[in-house]
Amino acid sequence: MSDSRIDVAIVGAGFSGLYMLHKLRKMGLKATIFEAGDGVGGTWYWNRYPGARCDIESMEYSYSWSEELEQDWEWSERYSPQPEILDYANHVADRFELRDDIRFSTRVTAAHFDEEANLWHVTIDSGETVQARHVVMATGCLSSPNKPEFEGEADFEGETYLTGLWPHEGVDFSGKRVGVIGTGSSAIQSIPIIAREADALTVFQRTPNYAIPAHNHPLDPDYAATIKSEYPAIREEARDQAAGFVGSSTEHDDLAIELPKEDVRAELEKRWARGGLTFMASYPDMGISLKTNDIAAEFIRDKIRERVDDPETAELLCPRDYPAGAKRMCVDIDYYETFNKDHVSLVDINATPIERITAKGVQTSDQEYEFDAIVFATGFDAMTGTLAKIDIRGRGGAKLSEKWAAGPLTYLGLMSTDYPNLFLVTGPQSPSVISNMMVSIEQHVDWIADCIGAVGDGVIEPIQQAETEWVEHTNMIASMTVYPYAKSWYLGDNIPGKPRIFMAYLGGVPEYRKICDAVIEQGYAGFALNGVPSNAKVDPMEFMEVDERLLPLIAEREAA
């Protein structure tokens, strides 16, 4: 045990933790990052599977808080590959001399609040306890890999890999028969690369995903220079866009449902040619009306049929039972074309379910497939998974895991009632995974730093009513969209027994930022400072611009 004392304990050395440490240092506070890995980078440290890369363009998936860093760093591709993003994180840690205040290979196992001293006791896996006035959970949204249990897995005589915990030394699949279980984002990125090496590749698919081509390419130096010369304006434009990146707000005032289908398809064709996540921002009703959404969904299905030679395989790869974009839209590089290779095959486990893992491979209800290696591309326990693994106890010893048993409860996705001075970076019920994470990370870190500065040696936590109303508001906004019509990790559907609740804020990045700013401007409305509740209240609907034309579409969808 130890009685060491710091101002702020930060959990996680990803992009949230690094910026948080830098910001707190500038304020003259003593802060320490506790990081389970032996290096910085967060999700980009752990996710080293073949083909891993960001789905936000490189020039926007980067810090904006240092002009010198913006100008000096050179990205090589439109969409950064994982090794380059990890290099960037390491460069930031070195450039700003952050490593001295990072304790690597140190996992936080518990954080208990001491009501008498108004301190957090943070316990690490060595048994040591550190006292901190504030705790910042910079644990990331996709940092707890999901590994479903398969009967007989221990019997398998070959190699097994999990995309979320990929070996740092890499894997050579040359000459091997490989099975991949899962067709989410990590599978869509890794399958084309694995197929280049393996002698035979079999993909086991339960749910096909919608994927938009990345049209990735080396970054033209002149283009990068132009972006850099206009960075302040581009960053501001991104913050004012629905998902925090340029092009994520709709450019059309017209509703697609009111236009000729050929006009809508022409717009979709233009966006398909550009590639990337702006596809779903084509029209205001794309994420609201199931009829409009189906135009986009069928457009994507037609593109899959064009890209895949075998008609039967193409149909298996076409999503049908959920709206486009209701799961995280994937950005692919040659994913569908990979199934045109003679040594690549697709197994529909809805028709022939996996029964068990055998010594030789995978047994379905139809046959046994023999492999030298199996890759589990099975995603993450998103948003809350990592927090649930830490024994977090607030006032009266209340366990956060028990409070959140029916779903996460936060105010603004930043704090939870009864857990004073415990902050969440891009926590549940904030834009987080629906947005450009860099934009959301910077906004949260800035907000938290301002709050810590205002609180000083005091304590702050949300008022129960504010938390309840925020959760209700978040759920109401989600219910207006097509998102709940899919089984997805946004709702925890990929984790057996996890409550089904939409865990991100869909009201838009600029609206959310205005709400958070208003909370501060009104003296931390919705919070209690040193036990004294604020009398001020911020109504989030005052910051929402509701398109009245969409309301009948919502009513029609719900009636159907």
XYZ file of C-alpha atoms in Angstrom:
560
model
C 0.000 0.000 0.000
C 1.035 3.581 -0.600
C -0.175 6.984 0.468
C 1.108 8.769 -2.642
C -1.051 11.766 -3.543
C -1.717 13.461 -6.865
C -4.225 16.000 -8.099
C -5.598 13.923 -10.975
C -5.411 10.235 -11.827
C -5.934 9.570 -15.541
C -6.774 6.048 -16.676
C -5.570 5.331 -20.213
C -2.800 6.690 -22.456
C -4.739 6.951 -25.689
C -5.453 10.255 -27.381
C -7.822 11.269 -24.551
C -5.311 10.579 -21.805
C -2.376 12.209 -23.591
C -4.223 15.470 -24.198
C -5.689 15.414 -20.665
C -2.204 15.092 -19.158
C -0.835 17.885 -21.339
C -3.745 20.157 -20.440
C -3.494 19.523 -16.677
C 0.249 20.110 -16.699
C -0.357 23.509 -18.281
C -2.637 24.255 -15.320
C 0.155 23.425 -12.875
C -1.551 20.293 -11.575
C 0.132 17.027 -10.671
C -1.369 14.321 -12.853
C -0.422 10.732 -13.661
C -1.635 8.413 -16.385
C -2.066 4.744 -15.519
C -1.811 2.630 -18.661
C -2.287 -1.147 -18.885
C -0.121 -1.444 -22.003
C 3.590 -0.797 -22.260
C 3.116 2.055 -24.716
C 0.828 4.952 -25.640
C -1.860 4.924 -28.295
C -4.911 3.348 -26.651
C -7.010 1.532 -29.236
C -4.222 1.996 -31.771
C -1.776 0.297 -29.413
C -3.965 -2.795 -29.016
C -5.587 -3.070 -32.449
C -2.736 -4.130 -34.725
C -4.641 -6.595 -36.885
C -3.842 -6.597 -40.628
C -5.403 -3.660 -42.448
C -6.369 -1.714 -39.310
C -6.881 1.957 -40.118
C -9.075 4.902 -39.229
C -12.363 5.584 -41.044
C -11.983 9.363 -40.600
C -9.629 11.021 -43.064
C -6.097 11.553 -41.766
C -6.065 15.318 -42.045
C -9.065 15.487 -39.698
C -8.218 12.580 -37.389
C -5.521 14.526 -35.564
C -5.102 16.996 -32.726
C -5.966 20.641 -33.333
C -4.593 22.063 -30.062
C -1.019 22.526 -31.302
C -0.486 24.513 -34.491
C 3.153 23.418 -34.655
C 2.134 19.758 -34.434
C -0.483 20.264 -37.147
C 2.057 21.806 -39.484
C 4.953 19.462 -38.781
C 3.294 16.064 -38.936
C 2.994 14.469 -42.372
C 0.300 11.884 -43.106
C 1.031 9.482 -45.953
C -2.481 8.313 -46.909
C -6.051 9.554 -47.105
C -6.982 7.082 -44.355
C -4.182 6.491 -41.889
C -3.049 2.912 -41.247
C -2.673 1.794 -37.640
C 1.158 1.856 -37.541
C 1.157 5.491 -38.669
C -1.466 6.523 -36.116
C 0.554 4.785 -33.414
C 3.678 6.617 -34.614
C 1.721 9.854 -34.294
C 0.707 9.044 -30.701
C 4.316 8.225 -29.823
C 5.492 11.438 -31.474
C 3.023 13.443 -29.352
C 4.171 11.697 -26.173
C 7.812 12.453 -26.984
C 7.344 15.948 -28.372
C 5.474 17.129 -25.283
C 7.571 15.016 -22.867
C 4.560 13.199 -21.464
C 6.146 9.833 -20.668
C 7.578 10.981 -17.323
C 4.035 11.105 -15.942
C 2.797 7.834 -17.445
C 2.980 4.563 -15.537
C 3.012 1.856 -18.172
C 2.075 -1.808 -17.652
C -0.120 -0.629 -14.793
C -3.773 -1.620 -14.736
C -6.247 0.230 -12.521
C -8.381 -2.331 -10.699
C -10.418 -0.113 -8.381
C -11.352 3.484 -7.602
C -13.174 4.165 -4.319
C -14.384 7.571 -3.182
C -13.561 8.680 0.370
C -16.448 10.943 1.427
C -14.695 12.307 4.508
C -11.542 13.374 2.706
C -13.213 14.033 -0.681
C -10.522 11.941 -2.329
C -10.424 8.973 -4.639
C -8.371 5.941 -3.664
C -7.141 4.439 -6.923
C -5.802 0.894 -6.682
C -3.529 -0.630 -9.321
C -2.793 -4.275 -10.067
C 0.361 -4.294 -7.915
C -1.818 -3.555 -4.873
C -0.562 0.008 -4.554
C -3.131 2.715 -3.834
C -2.842 6.325 -4.996
C -4.931 9.183 -3.648
C -6.326 11.659 -6.170
C -8.651 14.638 -5.895
C -10.037 13.876 -9.357
C -10.162 10.796 -11.582
C -10.468 10.982 -15.369
C -11.532 7.805 -17.129
C -9.837 8.114 -20.530
C -10.431 4.426 -21.147
C -11.815 4.723 -24.666
C -15.051 3.502 -26.220
C -13.648 0.466 -28.026
C -11.032 -0.827 -25.606
C -12.591 -4.011 -24.204
C -12.425 -6.803 -26.818
C -15.416 -9.113 -27.045
C -14.498 -12.796 -27.166
C -17.554 -15.097 -27.360
C -17.081 -18.542 -25.894
C -17.149 -21.451 -28.336
C -17.483 -25.017 -27.172
C -14.306 -26.989 -27.742
C -12.093 -23.968 -28.315
C -9.377 -25.386 -26.067
C -9.234 -28.478 -28.264
C -8.075 -26.593 -31.354
C -4.542 -27.606 -32.304
C -3.809 -24.580 -34.469
C -3.266 -20.883 -33.727
C -6.033 -18.526 -32.559
C -6.065 -14.740 -32.733
C -8.396 -11.977 -31.529
C -8.407 -8.826 -33.673
C -8.700 -6.577 -30.593
C -5.590 -8.135 -28.987
C -3.384 -8.759 -32.001
C 0.224 -9.893 -31.427
C 2.568 -6.935 -31.610
C 5.088 -8.903 -33.636
C 2.492 -9.532 -36.342
C 1.312 -12.811 -37.845
C 2.396 -14.549 -41.063
C -0.427 -16.544 -42.638
C 1.598 -17.651 -45.644
C 0.744 -21.181 -46.719
C -1.968 -21.561 -44.076
C -5.645 -22.406 -44.078
C -7.346 -19.610 -42.147
C -10.856 -19.205 -40.749
C -12.229 -15.785 -39.827
C -15.281 -15.605 -37.558
C -17.082 -12.286 -37.885
C -17.690 -9.692 -40.600
C -17.674 -6.408 -38.695
C -15.276 -3.525 -39.246
C -12.119 -5.328 -38.103
C -12.943 -8.296 -40.344
C -13.730 -6.082 -43.322
C -10.335 -4.424 -42.932
C -8.320 -7.582 -42.228
C -9.863 -10.139 -44.600
C -8.370 -8.658 -47.817
C -4.890 -8.618 -46.237
C -5.152 -12.142 -44.802
C -6.385 -13.383 -48.190
C -3.185 -12.156 -49.852
C -1.113 -14.456 -47.641
C -3.265 -17.474 -46.858
C -3.522 -20.567 -49.032
C -7.197 -20.791 -48.179
C -9.507 -18.398 -46.336
C -12.997 -19.196 -45.053
C -15.147 -16.408 -43.642
C -17.993 -17.233 -41.243
C -20.696 -14.580 -41.450
C -23.763 -14.094 -39.286
C -24.718 -10.534 -40.240
C -23.475 -8.859 -43.441
C -22.469 -5.211 -43.127
C -22.925 -2.184 -45.323
C -19.543 -0.922 -46.512
C -18.608 2.140 -48.527
C -15.365 2.163 -50.536
C -12.527 4.166 -49.009
C -10.908 5.009 -52.339
C -7.775 5.273 -50.262
C -4.669 6.738 -51.876
C -1.376 8.401 -51.001
C -1.869 11.988 -49.887
C -0.817 14.514 -52.466
C 1.712 16.893 -50.835
C 0.064 19.915 -52.448
C -3.344 18.858 -51.104
C -1.915 18.380 -47.611
C -0.228 21.790 -47.787
C -3.519 23.407 -48.784
C -5.322 21.785 -45.858
C -2.609 22.932 -43.474
C -2.833 26.496 -44.731
C -6.576 26.447 -44.052
C -6.549 24.355 -40.863
C -8.201 26.893 -38.511
C -11.211 27.284 -40.808
C -11.406 23.544 -41.547
C -11.293 22.636 -37.851
C -14.049 25.127 -37.095
C -16.155 23.783 -39.959
C -15.706 20.232 -38.676
C -16.854 21.213 -35.173
C -19.979 22.694 -36.744
C -20.821 19.521 -38.659
C -23.210 16.831 -37.407
C -20.548 14.194 -36.729
C -17.524 16.439 -36.236
C -15.957 15.993 -39.662
C -16.367 17.935 -42.887
C -19.181 16.557 -44.991
C -21.074 14.882 -42.141
C -23.945 17.377 -42.307
C -26.411 17.153 -45.163
C -25.860 19.568 -48.024
C -29.365 19.147 -49.468
C -32.441 20.865 -48.107
C -34.708 18.593 -50.140
C -35.978 15.381 -48.618
C -35.064 12.333 -50.661
C -38.559 10.934 -50.174
C -39.940 13.890 -52.186
C -37.474 13.578 -55.082
C -37.466 11.269 -58.121
C -35.527 8.107 -57.280
C -33.184 8.657 -60.207
C -32.138 12.034 -58.759
C -31.470 10.442 -55.382
C -29.462 7.626 -56.926
C -27.417 10.182 -58.897
C -26.481 11.898 -55.625
C -25.639 8.557 -54.037
C -23.485 7.695 -57.034
C -21.551 10.923 -56.593
C -20.956 10.188 -52.917
C -20.014 6.576 -53.646
C -17.386 7.833 -56.072
C -15.967 10.070 -53.350
C -16.041 7.269 -50.783
C -16.081 7.393 -47.001
C -18.600 8.109 -44.272
C -20.179 11.201 -45.863
C -22.361 8.823 -47.887
C -25.066 8.690 -45.205
C -25.274 12.503 -45.038
C -26.798 12.621 -48.521
C -30.272 13.809 -47.432
C -31.889 14.951 -44.152
C -34.306 12.003 -44.076
C -31.739 9.274 -44.794
C -31.363 8.375 -41.126
C -35.020 9.029 -40.258
C -37.278 7.438 -42.878
C -37.073 3.700 -43.497
C -38.396 4.268 -47.027
C -35.669 6.767 -47.837
C -33.073 4.649 -46.110
C -34.047 1.660 -48.221
C -33.163 3.625 -51.360
C -29.619 3.951 -50.009
C -29.601 0.354 -48.774
C -30.663 -1.008 -52.158
C -28.089 1.231 -53.856
C -25.353 -0.327 -51.712
C -26.703 -3.818 -52.362
C -26.568 -3.140 -56.112
C -22.950 -2.047 -55.733
C -22.139 -5.274 -53.862
C -23.690 -7.265 -56.711
C -21.511 -5.340 -59.175
C -18.348 -6.017 -57.185
C -18.877 -9.728 -56.418
C -18.792 -12.119 -59.377
C -20.724 -15.049 -57.905
C -24.434 -14.093 -57.576
C -25.050 -16.419 -54.634
C -22.084 -15.030 -52.677
C -23.120 -11.487 -53.543
C -26.607 -12.033 -52.124
C -25.140 -13.466 -48.911
C -23.021 -10.315 -48.552
C -26.059 -8.030 -48.970
C -27.507 -6.740 -45.675
C -31.298 -6.898 -45.637
C -32.754 -6.896 -42.147
C -31.626 -3.510 -40.853
C -31.255 0.056 -42.195
C -28.063 1.331 -43.787
C -25.987 3.234 -41.246
C -27.873 1.848 -38.240
C -24.767 -0.194 -37.515
C -21.423 1.583 -37.777
C -20.928 2.081 -41.503
C -17.742 0.366 -42.638
C -15.196 1.860 -45.028
C -13.570 -0.860 -47.102
C -10.566 -1.431 -49.322
C -11.179 -4.361 -51.731
C -13.351 -6.251 -49.232
C -16.016 -7.426 -51.652
C -13.509 -8.108 -54.433
C -11.699 -10.493 -52.093
C -14.593 -12.944 -52.446
C -13.817 -13.197 -56.167
C -10.612 -15.062 -55.343
C -10.740 -18.822 -55.852
C -9.240 -19.583 -52.444
C -11.730 -17.432 -50.478
C -15.127 -18.781 -49.435
C -18.072 -17.500 -47.383
C -20.130 -19.536 -44.916
C -23.557 -18.295 -43.793
C -23.809 -19.371 -40.152
C -27.492 -18.482 -40.086
C -28.079 -21.414 -42.440
C -25.376 -23.637 -40.951
C -24.588 -22.450 -37.385
C -21.230 -23.056 -35.734
C -21.682 -25.928 -33.313
C -18.205 -26.100 -31.823
C -14.496 -25.644 -32.342
C -12.754 -28.962 -32.957
C -9.144 -30.061 -32.789
C -8.881 -29.479 -36.532
C -11.062 -26.422 -37.032
C -14.731 -25.379 -36.991
C -17.725 -27.698 -36.982
C -20.960 -26.258 -38.345
C -24.289 -28.048 -38.599
C -23.281 -28.924 -42.148
C -19.612 -29.909 -42.074
C -16.215 -29.563 -40.427
C -13.771 -26.967 -41.790
C -10.097 -27.637 -41.117
C -7.761 -24.738 -40.359
C -4.224 -23.953 -39.319
C -5.385 -20.684 -37.728
C -8.655 -19.120 -36.587
C -9.173 -15.356 -36.303
C -11.950 -14.116 -34.021
C -13.072 -10.760 -35.428
C -15.814 -10.399 -32.846
C -15.663 -6.732 -31.899
C -15.852 -5.023 -28.519
C -17.904 -4.613 -25.383
C -18.310 -1.000 -26.420
C -18.657 2.158 -24.349
C -19.043 0.550 -20.922
C -16.990 -2.661 -21.094
C -13.731 -1.315 -19.702
C -15.415 0.727 -16.961
C -17.341 -2.371 -15.868
C -14.056 -4.197 -15.265
C -12.908 -1.566 -12.747
C -14.344 -1.667 -9.225
C -15.645 1.916 -9.130
C -17.445 2.909 -5.928
C -18.880 6.329 -5.138
C -20.888 7.742 -2.271
C -21.966 5.131 0.257
C -19.841 2.564 -1.516
C -22.266 2.509 -4.463
C -20.852 0.382 -7.276
C -20.984 1.974 -10.717
C -21.490 -1.459 -12.289
C -24.650 -1.922 -10.212
C -25.933 1.574 -10.918
C -25.460 0.927 -14.635
C -26.866 -2.612 -14.528
C -29.888 -1.543 -16.609
C -27.788 0.735 -18.829
C -25.385 3.671 -18.399
C -26.660 6.732 -16.537
C -24.750 9.990 -17.027
C -25.189 13.700 -17.348
C -23.796 14.849 -20.699
C -21.773 11.640 -20.893
C -19.257 13.421 -18.646
C -20.197 12.432 -15.082
C -22.564 10.204 -13.115
C -24.481 11.126 -9.951
C -22.933 9.886 -6.664
C -19.428 9.744 -8.194
C -17.974 13.175 -7.383
C -14.958 14.387 -9.358
C -15.045 11.257 -11.550
C -14.969 12.336 -15.187
C -15.591 10.328 -18.348
C -13.959 11.286 -21.646
C -16.370 10.514 -24.510
C -18.533 8.558 -22.108
C -21.948 7.024 -22.787
C -24.641 9.509 -23.841
C -22.144 11.835 -25.510
C -21.474 11.962 -29.298
C -18.354 9.758 -28.900
C -18.469 6.882 -31.426
C -21.034 8.646 -33.622
C -18.515 11.423 -34.222
C -14.945 12.169 -35.208
C -13.417 10.999 -31.937
C -10.628 13.580 -32.071
C -13.126 16.443 -32.079
C -15.119 14.904 -29.236
C -12.000 14.050 -27.227
C -10.683 17.596 -27.426
C -14.038 19.081 -26.434
C -14.381 16.780 -23.422
C -10.820 17.276 -22.242
C -11.200 21.061 -22.470
C -14.518 20.908 -20.581
C -13.112 18.636 -17.870
C -10.010 20.806 -17.447
C -12.178 23.920 -17.069
C -14.340 22.105 -14.532
C -11.373 20.882 -12.484
C -9.992 24.410 -12.491
C -13.310 25.806 -11.270
C -13.796 23.149 -8.580
C -10.277 23.282 -7.164
C -10.194 21.312 -3.912
C -13.978 21.013 -3.869
C -16.274 18.364 -5.339
C -18.746 18.385 -8.195
C -21.307 15.846 -9.384
C -24.528 15.874 -11.394
C -27.903 16.437 -9.772
C -30.081 13.336 -10.050
C -32.830 15.139 -11.956
C -30.381 16.501 -14.519
C -28.939 13.034 -15.083
C -32.380 11.450 -15.456
C -33.562 14.094 -17.894
C -30.365 13.824 -19.964
C -30.723 10.057 -20.299
C -34.360 10.530 -21.320
C -33.358 13.187 -23.851
C -30.648 10.954 -25.298
C -33.093 8.062 -25.651
C -35.736 10.305 -27.200
C -33.329 11.610 -29.840
C -32.218 8.061 -30.696
C -35.850 6.944 -31.023
C -36.371 9.532 -33.756
C -33.809 7.780 -35.962
C -33.383 4.399 -37.656
C -30.532 3.400 -35.320
C -32.664 1.296 -32.931
C -33.832 -0.813 -35.888
C -30.529 -2.708 -35.966
C -28.913 -5.100 -33.539
C -25.599 -3.377 -32.969
C -22.873 -2.672 -30.453
C -24.281 0.875 -30.245
C -27.058 -0.782 -28.239
C -24.963 -3.511 -26.622
C -26.633 -6.222 -28.714
C -23.347 -8.055 -29.309
C -22.883 -8.807 -25.593
C -25.204 -11.487 -24.121
C -27.169 -10.094 -21.184
C -26.151 -6.476 -21.770
C -29.101 -4.046 -21.463
C -30.371 -2.732 -24.779
C -30.003 1.042 -24.656
C -28.562 3.392 -27.252
C -25.267 4.531 -25.768
C -24.301 7.570 -27.845
C -25.805 11.023 -28.322
C -27.384 11.578 -31.740
C -28.370 15.222 -31.347
C -25.317 16.397 -33.285
C -21.825 17.536 -32.356
C -22.465 21.315 -32.642
C -25.708 21.104 -30.645
C -24.023 19.019 -27.963
C -21.124 21.456 -27.714
C -23.551 24.349 -27.248
C -25.358 22.466 -24.471
C -22.076 21.789 -22.638
C -21.006 25.427 -23.033
C -24.359 26.622 -21.690
C -23.985 24.398 -18.641
C -20.711 26.162 -17.762
C -22.038 29.629 -18.622
C -24.912 29.109 -16.186
C -22.597 28.159 -13.324
C -22.555 24.408 -13.976
C -26.285 24.022 -14.359
C -27.423 20.525 -13.460
C -24.513 20.005 -11.070
C -24.006 20.254 -7.330
C -20.807 22.014 -6.277
C -19.632 21.138 -2.760
C -23.052 19.690 -2.050
C -24.964 22.796 -3.156
C -27.212 22.109 -6.180
C -27.331 24.674 -8.944
C -30.689 26.381 -9.405
C -30.016 26.855 -13.104
C -31.265 24.453 -15.727
C -30.277 23.925 -19.350
C -32.990 22.566 -21.652
C -31.196 20.679 -24.452
C -34.186 21.073 -26.773
C -33.506 24.818 -26.896
C -30.402 23.998 -28.915
C -32.072 21.570 -31.306
C -33.337 22.677 -34.695
C -36.123 20.200 -35.444
C -37.004 19.881 -39.120
C -40.812 19.814 -38.969
C -40.922 17.949 -42.297
C -39.343 14.910 -40.626
C -41.992 14.504 -37.915
C -44.616 12.877 -40.197
C -41.933 10.472 -41.451
C -41.136 9.470 -37.872
C -44.823 8.993 -37.092
C -45.303 6.927 -40.256
C -42.301 4.747 -39.412
C -43.458 4.125 -35.850
C -46.999 3.353 -37.007
C -45.665 0.773 -39.444
